[in-house]
C-alpha cells in the first residue's frame, strides 16, 4: 500500500498526482471531450455513448481498482513495472471491445481519437514489459492533445499543465526525467501515425 507522506511538498505533489491521475479524472475528461465536443453527436447514437463510457472509461477503472484492492499492486500508482502488464492486458481487452463498436458506428474524427487512445494504451502495455513510462504524463498529454485537436491553437497554453505533473512525479520519486519526457511525447508520435493512416 502507499507510504505515508512526510513533507508538505510531498503532500502537494501527491495531490497533483491524484488530480491528474490516469485512473480517474484524466480518462473521464478525455472521454467527455471526445464524446461531447468532437464530431460525434451522442443524441443520434446514445448506445455508442454508453458503449464507449463502459469499455473506455468504467471497465478500465474497475479493472485497476480490482487489481489494487486485491493486493496485486503495491501502490495506487503501480510503481513496480513488473506489476503493470497483467492490469494493462485486462484493460486492453476492454478497450478492444469498445474500439470495435467505435469503428462500426462512429464518424471520422471520433474513430481517429479512439483509435489513438487505443494505440497509446497498447504502446504503454508493450513498453511496460521492458521499461517504465510515466502513465500520468501520457494520460495528461492525451487529454491536452485532444483538447488542442478539437479546439485549435487557442488551447496550446493547456500544455503548461504538464510541468506541475512532471514536478509532482519527480518529487514523489516515481519516475526519471526521461520516463516523463517520453510519456509526454508518446501521444504526439502516435497521433502523427493515426492522422497519416486514418486522416
PDB file of C-alpha atoms in Angstrom:
ATOM      1  CA  UNK A   1       0.000   0.000   0.000  1.00  0.00           C
ATOM      2  CA  UNK A   2       1.019   3.642  -0.301  1.00  0.00           C
ATOM      3  CA  UNK A   3       3.562   5.033   2.155  1.00  0.00           C
ATOM      4  CA  UNK A   4       2.594   7.987   4.394  1.00  0.00           C
ATOM      5  CA  UNK A   5       3.804  11.377   3.192  1.00  0.00           C
ATOM      6  CA  UNK A   6       6.412  13.045   5.386  1.00  0.00           C
ATOM      7  CA  UNK A   7       6.768  16.583   3.984  1.00  0.00           C
ATOM      8  CA  UNK A   8       4.320  19.299   2.839  1.00  0.00           C
ATOM      9  CA  UNK A   9       5.992  19.311  -0.589  1.00  0.00           C
ATOM     10  CA  UNK A  10       5.302  15.599  -0.932  1.00  0.00           C
ATOM     11  CA  UNK A  11       1.698  16.138   0.131  1.00  0.00           C
ATOM     12  CA  UNK A  12       1.245  18.776  -2.590  1.00  0.00           C
ATOM     13  CA  UNK A  13       2.906  16.516  -5.148  1.00  0.00           C
ATOM     14  CA  UNK A  14       0.598  13.674  -4.130  1.00  0.00           C
ATOM     15  CA  UNK A  15      -2.436  15.943  -4.535  1.00  0.00           C
ATOM     16  CA  UNK A  16      -1.302  16.992  -8.020  1.00  0.00           C
ATOM     17  CA  UNK A  17      -0.734  13.351  -8.949  1.00  0.00           C
ATOM     18  CA  UNK A  18      -4.210  12.398  -7.838  1.00  0.00           C
ATOM     19  CA  UNK A  19      -5.797  15.400  -9.530  1.00  0.00           C
ATOM     20  CA  UNK A  20      -4.210  14.367 -12.825  1.00  0.00           C
ATOM     21  CA  UNK A  21      -4.469  10.651 -12.124  1.00  0.00           C
ATOM     22  CA  UNK A  22      -4.559   8.307 -15.137  1.00  0.00           C
ATOM     23  CA  UNK A  23      -7.238   6.163 -13.484  1.00  0.00           C
ATOM     24  CA  UNK A  24      -9.759   8.884 -12.722  1.00  0.00           C
ATOM     25  CA  UNK A  25     -10.019  12.484 -13.860  1.00  0.00           C
ATOM     26  CA  UNK A  26      -7.836  12.221 -16.966  1.00  0.00           C
ATOM     27  CA  UNK A  27      -9.743   9.417 -18.748  1.00  0.00           C
ATOM     28  CA  UNK A  28     -13.078  10.902 -17.659  1.00  0.00           C
ATOM     29  CA  UNK A  29     -12.097  14.284 -19.095  1.00  0.00           C
ATOM     30  CA  UNK A  30     -10.747  12.734 -22.299  1.00  0.00           C
ATOM     31  CA  UNK A  31     -13.917  10.693 -22.823  1.00  0.00           C
ATOM     32  CA  UNK A  32     -16.038  13.797 -22.200  1.00  0.00           C
ATOM     33  CA  UNK A  33     -14.058  15.891 -24.688  1.00  0.00           C
ATOM     34  CA  UNK A  34     -14.253  13.237 -27.427  1.00  0.00           C
ATOM     35  CA  UNK A  35     -17.918  12.428 -26.820  1.00  0.00           C
ATOM     36  CA  UNK A  36     -19.388  15.893 -26.460  1.00  0.00           C
ATOM     37  CA  UNK A  37     -17.033  18.309 -28.209  1.00  0.00           C
ATOM     38  CA  UNK A  38     -15.859  16.464 -31.329  1.00  0.00           C
ATOM     39  CA  UNK A  39     -17.807  15.324 -34.406  1.00  0.00           C
ATOM     40  CA  UNK A  40     -19.870  12.701 -32.550  1.00  0.00           C
ATOM     41  CA  UNK A  41     -23.476  13.653 -31.725  1.00  0.00           C
ATOM     42  CA  UNK A  42     -24.452  11.472 -28.779  1.00  0.00           C
ATOM     43  CA  UNK A  43     -28.124  12.336 -29.286  1.00  0.00           C
ATOM     44  CA  UNK A  44     -28.059  10.422 -32.577  1.00  0.00           C
ATOM     45  CA  UNK A  45     -26.393   7.354 -31.073  1.00  0.00           C
ATOM     46  CA  UNK A  46     -26.786   7.188 -27.272  1.00  0.00           C
ATOM     47  CA  UNK A  47     -25.933   3.473 -27.386  1.00  0.00           C
ATOM     48  CA  UNK A  48     -22.439   4.222 -28.686  1.00  0.00           C
ATOM     49  CA  UNK A  49     -22.039   6.841 -25.975  1.00  0.00           C
ATOM     50  CA  UNK A  50     -22.878   4.188 -23.365  1.00  0.00           C
ATOM     51  CA  UNK A  51     -20.568   1.639 -25.009  1.00  0.00           C
ATOM     52  CA  UNK A  52     -17.579   3.981 -25.040  1.00  0.00           C
ATOM     53  CA  UNK A  53     -18.301   5.077 -21.477  1.00  0.00           C
ATOM     54  CA  UNK A  54     -18.263   1.474 -20.294  1.00  0.00           C
ATOM     55  CA  UNK A  55     -15.386  -0.031 -22.284  1.00  0.00           C
ATOM     56  CA  UNK A  56     -13.071   3.002 -22.399  1.00  0.00           C
ATOM     57  CA  UNK A  57     -13.842   4.503 -19.005  1.00  0.00           C
ATOM     58  CA  UNK A  58     -15.782   2.478 -16.434  1.00  0.00           C
ATOM     59  CA  UNK A  59     -14.408  -1.019 -17.082  1.00  0.00           C
ATOM     60  CA  UNK A  60     -10.710   0.042 -17.174  1.00  0.00           C
ATOM     61  CA  UNK A  61     -11.105   1.945 -13.901  1.00  0.00           C
ATOM     62  CA  UNK A  62     -12.873  -1.019 -12.288  1.00  0.00           C
ATOM     63  CA  UNK A  63     -10.169  -3.388 -13.550  1.00  0.00           C
ATOM     64  CA  UNK A  64      -7.473  -1.217 -11.999  1.00  0.00           C
ATOM     65  CA  UNK A  65      -9.327  -0.953  -8.689  1.00  0.00           C
ATOM     66  CA  UNK A  66      -9.900  -4.710  -8.556  1.00  0.00           C
ATOM     67  CA  UNK A  67      -6.192  -5.409  -9.051  1.00  0.00           C
ATOM     68  CA  UNK A  68      -5.316  -2.746  -6.476  1.00  0.00           C
ATOM     69  CA  UNK A  69      -7.686  -3.817  -3.725  1.00  0.00           C
ATOM     70  CA  UNK A  70      -6.864  -7.495  -4.233  1.00  0.00           C
ATOM     71  CA  UNK A  71      -3.247  -6.617  -3.480  1.00  0.00           C
ATOM     72  CA  UNK A  72      -1.724  -7.249  -6.907  1.00  0.00           C
ATOM     73  CA  UNK A  73      -0.389  -3.671  -6.954  1.00  0.00           C
ATOM     74  CA  UNK A  74       1.845  -2.364  -4.185  1.00  0.00           C
ATOM     75  CA  UNK A  75       0.539   1.204  -4.536  1.00  0.00           C
ATOM     76  CA  UNK A  76      -2.062   3.282  -6.340  1.00  0.00           C
ATOM     77  CA  UNK A  77       0.499   4.378  -8.951  1.00  0.00           C
ATOM     78  CA  UNK A  78       1.511   0.819  -9.929  1.00  0.00           C
ATOM     79  CA  UNK A  79       5.087   1.906  -9.282  1.00  0.00           C
ATOM     80  CA  UNK A  80       6.547  -1.574  -9.790  1.00  0.00           C
ATOM     81  CA  UNK A  81       6.930  -2.036 -13.538  1.00  0.00           C
ATOM     82  CA  UNK A  82       6.528  -5.822 -13.448  1.00  0.00           C
ATOM     83  CA  UNK A  83       3.106  -5.460 -11.821  1.00  0.00           C
ATOM     84  CA  UNK A  84       1.733  -3.378 -14.683  1.00  0.00           C
ATOM     85  CA  UNK A  85       1.349  -5.798 -17.650  1.00  0.00           C
ATOM     86  CA  UNK A  86      -1.460  -8.005 -16.211  1.00  0.00           C
ATOM     87  CA  UNK A  87      -3.518  -4.914 -15.376  1.00  0.00           C
ATOM     88  CA  UNK A  88      -2.825  -3.311 -18.734  1.00  0.00           C
ATOM     89  CA  UNK A  89      -3.665  -6.513 -20.633  1.00  0.00           C
ATOM     90  CA  UNK A  90      -7.048  -6.736 -18.908  1.00  0.00           C
ATOM     91  CA  UNK A  91      -7.729  -3.081 -19.680  1.00  0.00           C
ATOM     92  CA  UNK A  92      -6.641  -3.522 -23.291  1.00  0.00           C
ATOM     93  CA  UNK A  93      -9.215  -6.278 -23.782  1.00  0.00           C
ATOM     94  CA  UNK A  94     -11.915  -3.859 -22.656  1.00  0.00           C
ATOM     95  CA  UNK A  95     -10.642  -1.150 -24.984  1.00  0.00           C
ATOM     96  CA  UNK A  96     -10.525  -3.624 -27.893  1.00  0.00           C
ATOM     97  CA  UNK A  97     -14.232  -4.348 -27.495  1.00  0.00           C
ATOM     98  CA  UNK A  98     -15.032  -0.652 -27.264  1.00  0.00           C
ATOM     99  CA  UNK A  99     -12.927   0.204 -30.312  1.00  0.00           C
ATOM    100  CA  UNK A 100     -14.746  -2.415 -32.400  1.00  0.00           C
ATOM    101  CA  UNK A 101     -18.054  -0.625 -31.821  1.00  0.00           C
ATOM    102  CA  UNK A 102     -16.464   2.771 -32.445  1.00  0.00           C
ATOM    103  CA  UNK A 103     -15.202   1.608 -35.842  1.00  0.00           C
ATOM    104  CA  UNK A 104     -18.650   0.240 -36.669  1.00  0.00           C
ATOM    105  CA  UNK A 105     -20.706   3.276 -35.633  1.00  0.00           C
ATOM    106  CA  UNK A 106     -18.696   6.488 -35.130  1.00  0.00           C
ATOM    107  CA  UNK A 107     -17.790   9.353 -37.512  1.00  0.00           C
ATOM    108  CA  UNK A 108     -14.271  10.068 -38.741  1.00  0.00           C
ATOM    109  CA  UNK A 109     -12.625  12.222 -36.061  1.00  0.00           C
ATOM    110  CA  UNK A 110     -14.138  10.143 -33.270  1.00  0.00           C
ATOM    111  CA  UNK A 111     -12.729   6.978 -34.864  1.00  0.00           C
ATOM    112  CA  UNK A 112      -9.309   8.623 -35.082  1.00  0.00           C
ATOM    113  CA  UNK A 113      -9.367   9.791 -31.460  1.00  0.00           C
ATOM    114  CA  UNK A 114     -10.484   6.474 -30.005  1.00  0.00           C
ATOM    115  CA  UNK A 115      -8.002   4.559 -32.205  1.00  0.00           C
ATOM    116  CA  UNK A 116      -5.322   6.931 -30.943  1.00  0.00           C
ATOM    117  CA  UNK A 117      -6.411   6.272 -27.339  1.00  0.00           C
ATOM    118  CA  UNK A 118      -6.258   2.526 -28.000  1.00  0.00           C
ATOM    119  CA  UNK A 119      -2.788   2.669 -29.572  1.00  0.00           C
ATOM    120  CA  UNK A 120      -1.425   4.746 -26.713  1.00  0.00           C
ATOM    121  CA  UNK A 121      -2.576   2.246 -24.096  1.00  0.00           C
ATOM    122  CA  UNK A 122      -1.286  -0.632 -26.241  1.00  0.00           C
ATOM    123  CA  UNK A 123       2.101   1.097 -26.513  1.00  0.00           C
ATOM    124  CA  UNK A 124       2.214   1.596 -22.739  1.00  0.00           C
ATOM    125  CA  UNK A 125       1.473  -2.114 -22.295  1.00  0.00           C
ATOM    126  CA  UNK A 126       4.267  -3.190 -24.648  1.00  0.00           C
ATOM    127  CA  UNK A 127       6.750  -0.712 -23.183  1.00  0.00           C
ATOM    128  CA  UNK A 128       5.940  -1.909 -19.652  1.00  0.00           C
ATOM    129  CA  UNK A 129       7.471  -5.309 -20.365  1.00  0.00           C
ATOM    130  CA  UNK A 130      10.932  -3.720 -20.616  1.00  0.00           C
ATOM    131  CA  UNK A 131      10.733  -0.156 -19.247  1.00  0.00           C
ATOM    132  CA  UNK A 132       8.593   2.096 -17.062  1.00  0.00           C
ATOM    133  CA  UNK A 133       6.959   5.006 -18.856  1.00  0.00           C
ATOM    134  CA  UNK A 134       5.039   7.689 -16.961  1.00  0.00           C
ATOM    135  CA  UNK A 135       1.350   6.887 -17.388  1.00  0.00           C
ATOM    136  CA  UNK A 136       0.490  10.128 -15.570  1.00  0.00           C
ATOM    137  CA  UNK A 137       2.288  12.200 -18.196  1.00  0.00           C
ATOM    138  CA  UNK A 138       0.899  10.137 -21.046  1.00  0.00           C
ATOM    139  CA  UNK A 139      -2.698  10.451 -19.807  1.00  0.00           C
ATOM    140  CA  UNK A 140      -2.387  14.202 -19.280  1.00  0.00           C
ATOM    141  CA  UNK A 141      -0.725  14.700 -22.654  1.00  0.00           C
ATOM    142  CA  UNK A 142      -3.525  12.690 -24.303  1.00  0.00           C
ATOM    143  CA  UNK A 143      -6.156  14.945 -22.806  1.00  0.00           C
ATOM    144  CA  UNK A 144      -4.326  18.143 -23.718  1.00  0.00           C
ATOM    145  CA  UNK A 145      -3.716  16.978 -27.308  1.00  0.00           C
ATOM    146  CA  UNK A 146      -7.376  16.037 -27.690  1.00  0.00           C
ATOM    147  CA  UNK A 147      -8.390  19.496 -26.474  1.00  0.00           C
ATOM    148  CA  UNK A 148      -5.916  21.083 -28.901  1.00  0.00           C
ATOM    149  CA  UNK A 149      -7.055  18.939 -31.842  1.00  0.00           C
ATOM    150  CA  UNK A 150     -10.711  19.802 -31.274  1.00  0.00           C
ATOM    151  CA  UNK A 151     -10.427  23.475 -30.284  1.00  0.00           C
ATOM    152  CA  UNK A 152      -7.285  24.546 -32.125  1.00  0.00           C
ATOM    153  CA  UNK A 153      -4.259  26.687 -31.283  1.00  0.00           C
ATOM    154  CA  UNK A 154      -6.164  28.808 -28.766  1.00  0.00           C
ATOM    155  CA  UNK A 155      -5.760  25.896 -26.334  1.00  0.00           C
ATOM    156  CA  UNK A 156      -1.976  25.499 -26.666  1.00  0.00           C
ATOM    157  CA  UNK A 157      -1.457  27.034 -23.222  1.00  0.00           C
ATOM    158  CA  UNK A 158      -3.015  23.949 -21.620  1.00  0.00           C
ATOM    159  CA  UNK A 159       0.261  22.091 -22.189  1.00  0.00           C
ATOM    160  CA  UNK A 160       1.826  24.216 -19.431  1.00  0.00           C
ATOM    161  CA  UNK A 161      -0.010  21.927 -17.000  1.00  0.00           C
ATOM    162  CA  UNK A 162       2.435  19.159 -17.907  1.00  0.00           C
ATOM    163  CA  UNK A 163       5.077  20.980 -15.844  1.00  0.00           C
ATOM    164  CA  UNK A 164       3.443  20.610 -12.394  1.00  0.00           C
ATOM    165  CA  UNK A 165       2.615  16.992 -13.208  1.00  0.00           C
ATOM    166  CA  UNK A 166       6.252  16.287 -14.058  1.00  0.00           C
ATOM    167  CA  UNK A 167       7.354  18.091 -10.892  1.00  0.00           C
ATOM    168  CA  UNK A 168       4.965  16.007  -8.800  1.00  0.00           C
ATOM    169  CA  UNK A 169       6.158  12.705 -10.231  1.00  0.00           C
ATOM    170  CA  UNK A 170       9.807  13.671  -9.704  1.00  0.00           C
ATOM    171  CA  UNK A 171       9.128  14.907  -6.165  1.00  0.00           C
ATOM    172  CA  UNK A 172       7.463  11.613  -5.275  1.00  0.00           C
ATOM    173  CA  UNK A 173      10.410   9.762  -6.864  1.00  0.00           C
ATOM    174  CA  UNK A 174       8.074   7.802  -9.112  1.00  0.00           C
ATOM    175  CA  UNK A 175       9.933   8.435 -12.372  1.00  0.00           C
ATOM    176  CA  UNK A 176      13.136   9.586 -14.004  1.00  0.00           C
ATOM    177  CA  UNK A 177      13.091  12.628 -16.335  1.00  0.00           C
ATOM    178  CA  UNK A 178      13.365  10.509 -19.497  1.00  0.00           C
ATOM    179  CA  UNK A 179      10.322   8.447 -18.491  1.00  0.00           C
ATOM    180  CA  UNK A 180       8.332  11.643 -18.008  1.00  0.00           C
ATOM    181  CA  UNK A 181       9.511  13.161 -21.285  1.00  0.00           C
ATOM    182  CA  UNK A 182       8.675  10.056 -23.287  1.00  0.00           C
ATOM    183  CA  UNK A 183       5.267   9.849 -21.643  1.00  0.00           C
ATOM    184  CA  UNK A 184       4.585  13.431 -22.724  1.00  0.00           C
ATOM    185  CA  UNK A 185       5.587  12.953 -26.385  1.00  0.00           C
ATOM    186  CA  UNK A 186       4.155   9.456 -26.969  1.00  0.00           C
ATOM    187  CA  UNK A 187       0.623  10.767 -27.728  1.00  0.00           C
ATOM    188  CA  UNK A 188       2.067  13.214 -30.283  1.00  0.00           C
ATOM    189  CA  UNK A 189       4.034  10.460 -32.042  1.00  0.00           C
ATOM    190  CA  UNK A 190       1.029   8.162 -32.208  1.00  0.00           C
ATOM    191  CA  UNK A 191      -1.317  10.938 -33.323  1.00  0.00           C
ATOM    192  CA  UNK A 192       1.028  11.513 -36.250  1.00  0.00           C
ATOM    193  CA  UNK A 193       0.704   7.847 -37.188  1.00  0.00           C
ATOM    194  CA  UNK A 194      -3.083   7.841 -36.782  1.00  0.00           C
ATOM    195  CA  UNK A 195      -3.602  11.047 -38.752  1.00  0.00           C
ATOM    196  CA  UNK A 196      -1.424   9.781 -41.602  1.00  0.00           C
ATOM    197  CA  UNK A 197      -3.190   6.424 -41.818  1.00  0.00           C
ATOM    198  CA  UNK A 198      -6.789   7.385 -40.980  1.00  0.00           C
ATOM    199  CA  UNK A 199      -6.876  11.083 -41.790  1.00  0.00           C
TER     200      UNK A 199
END
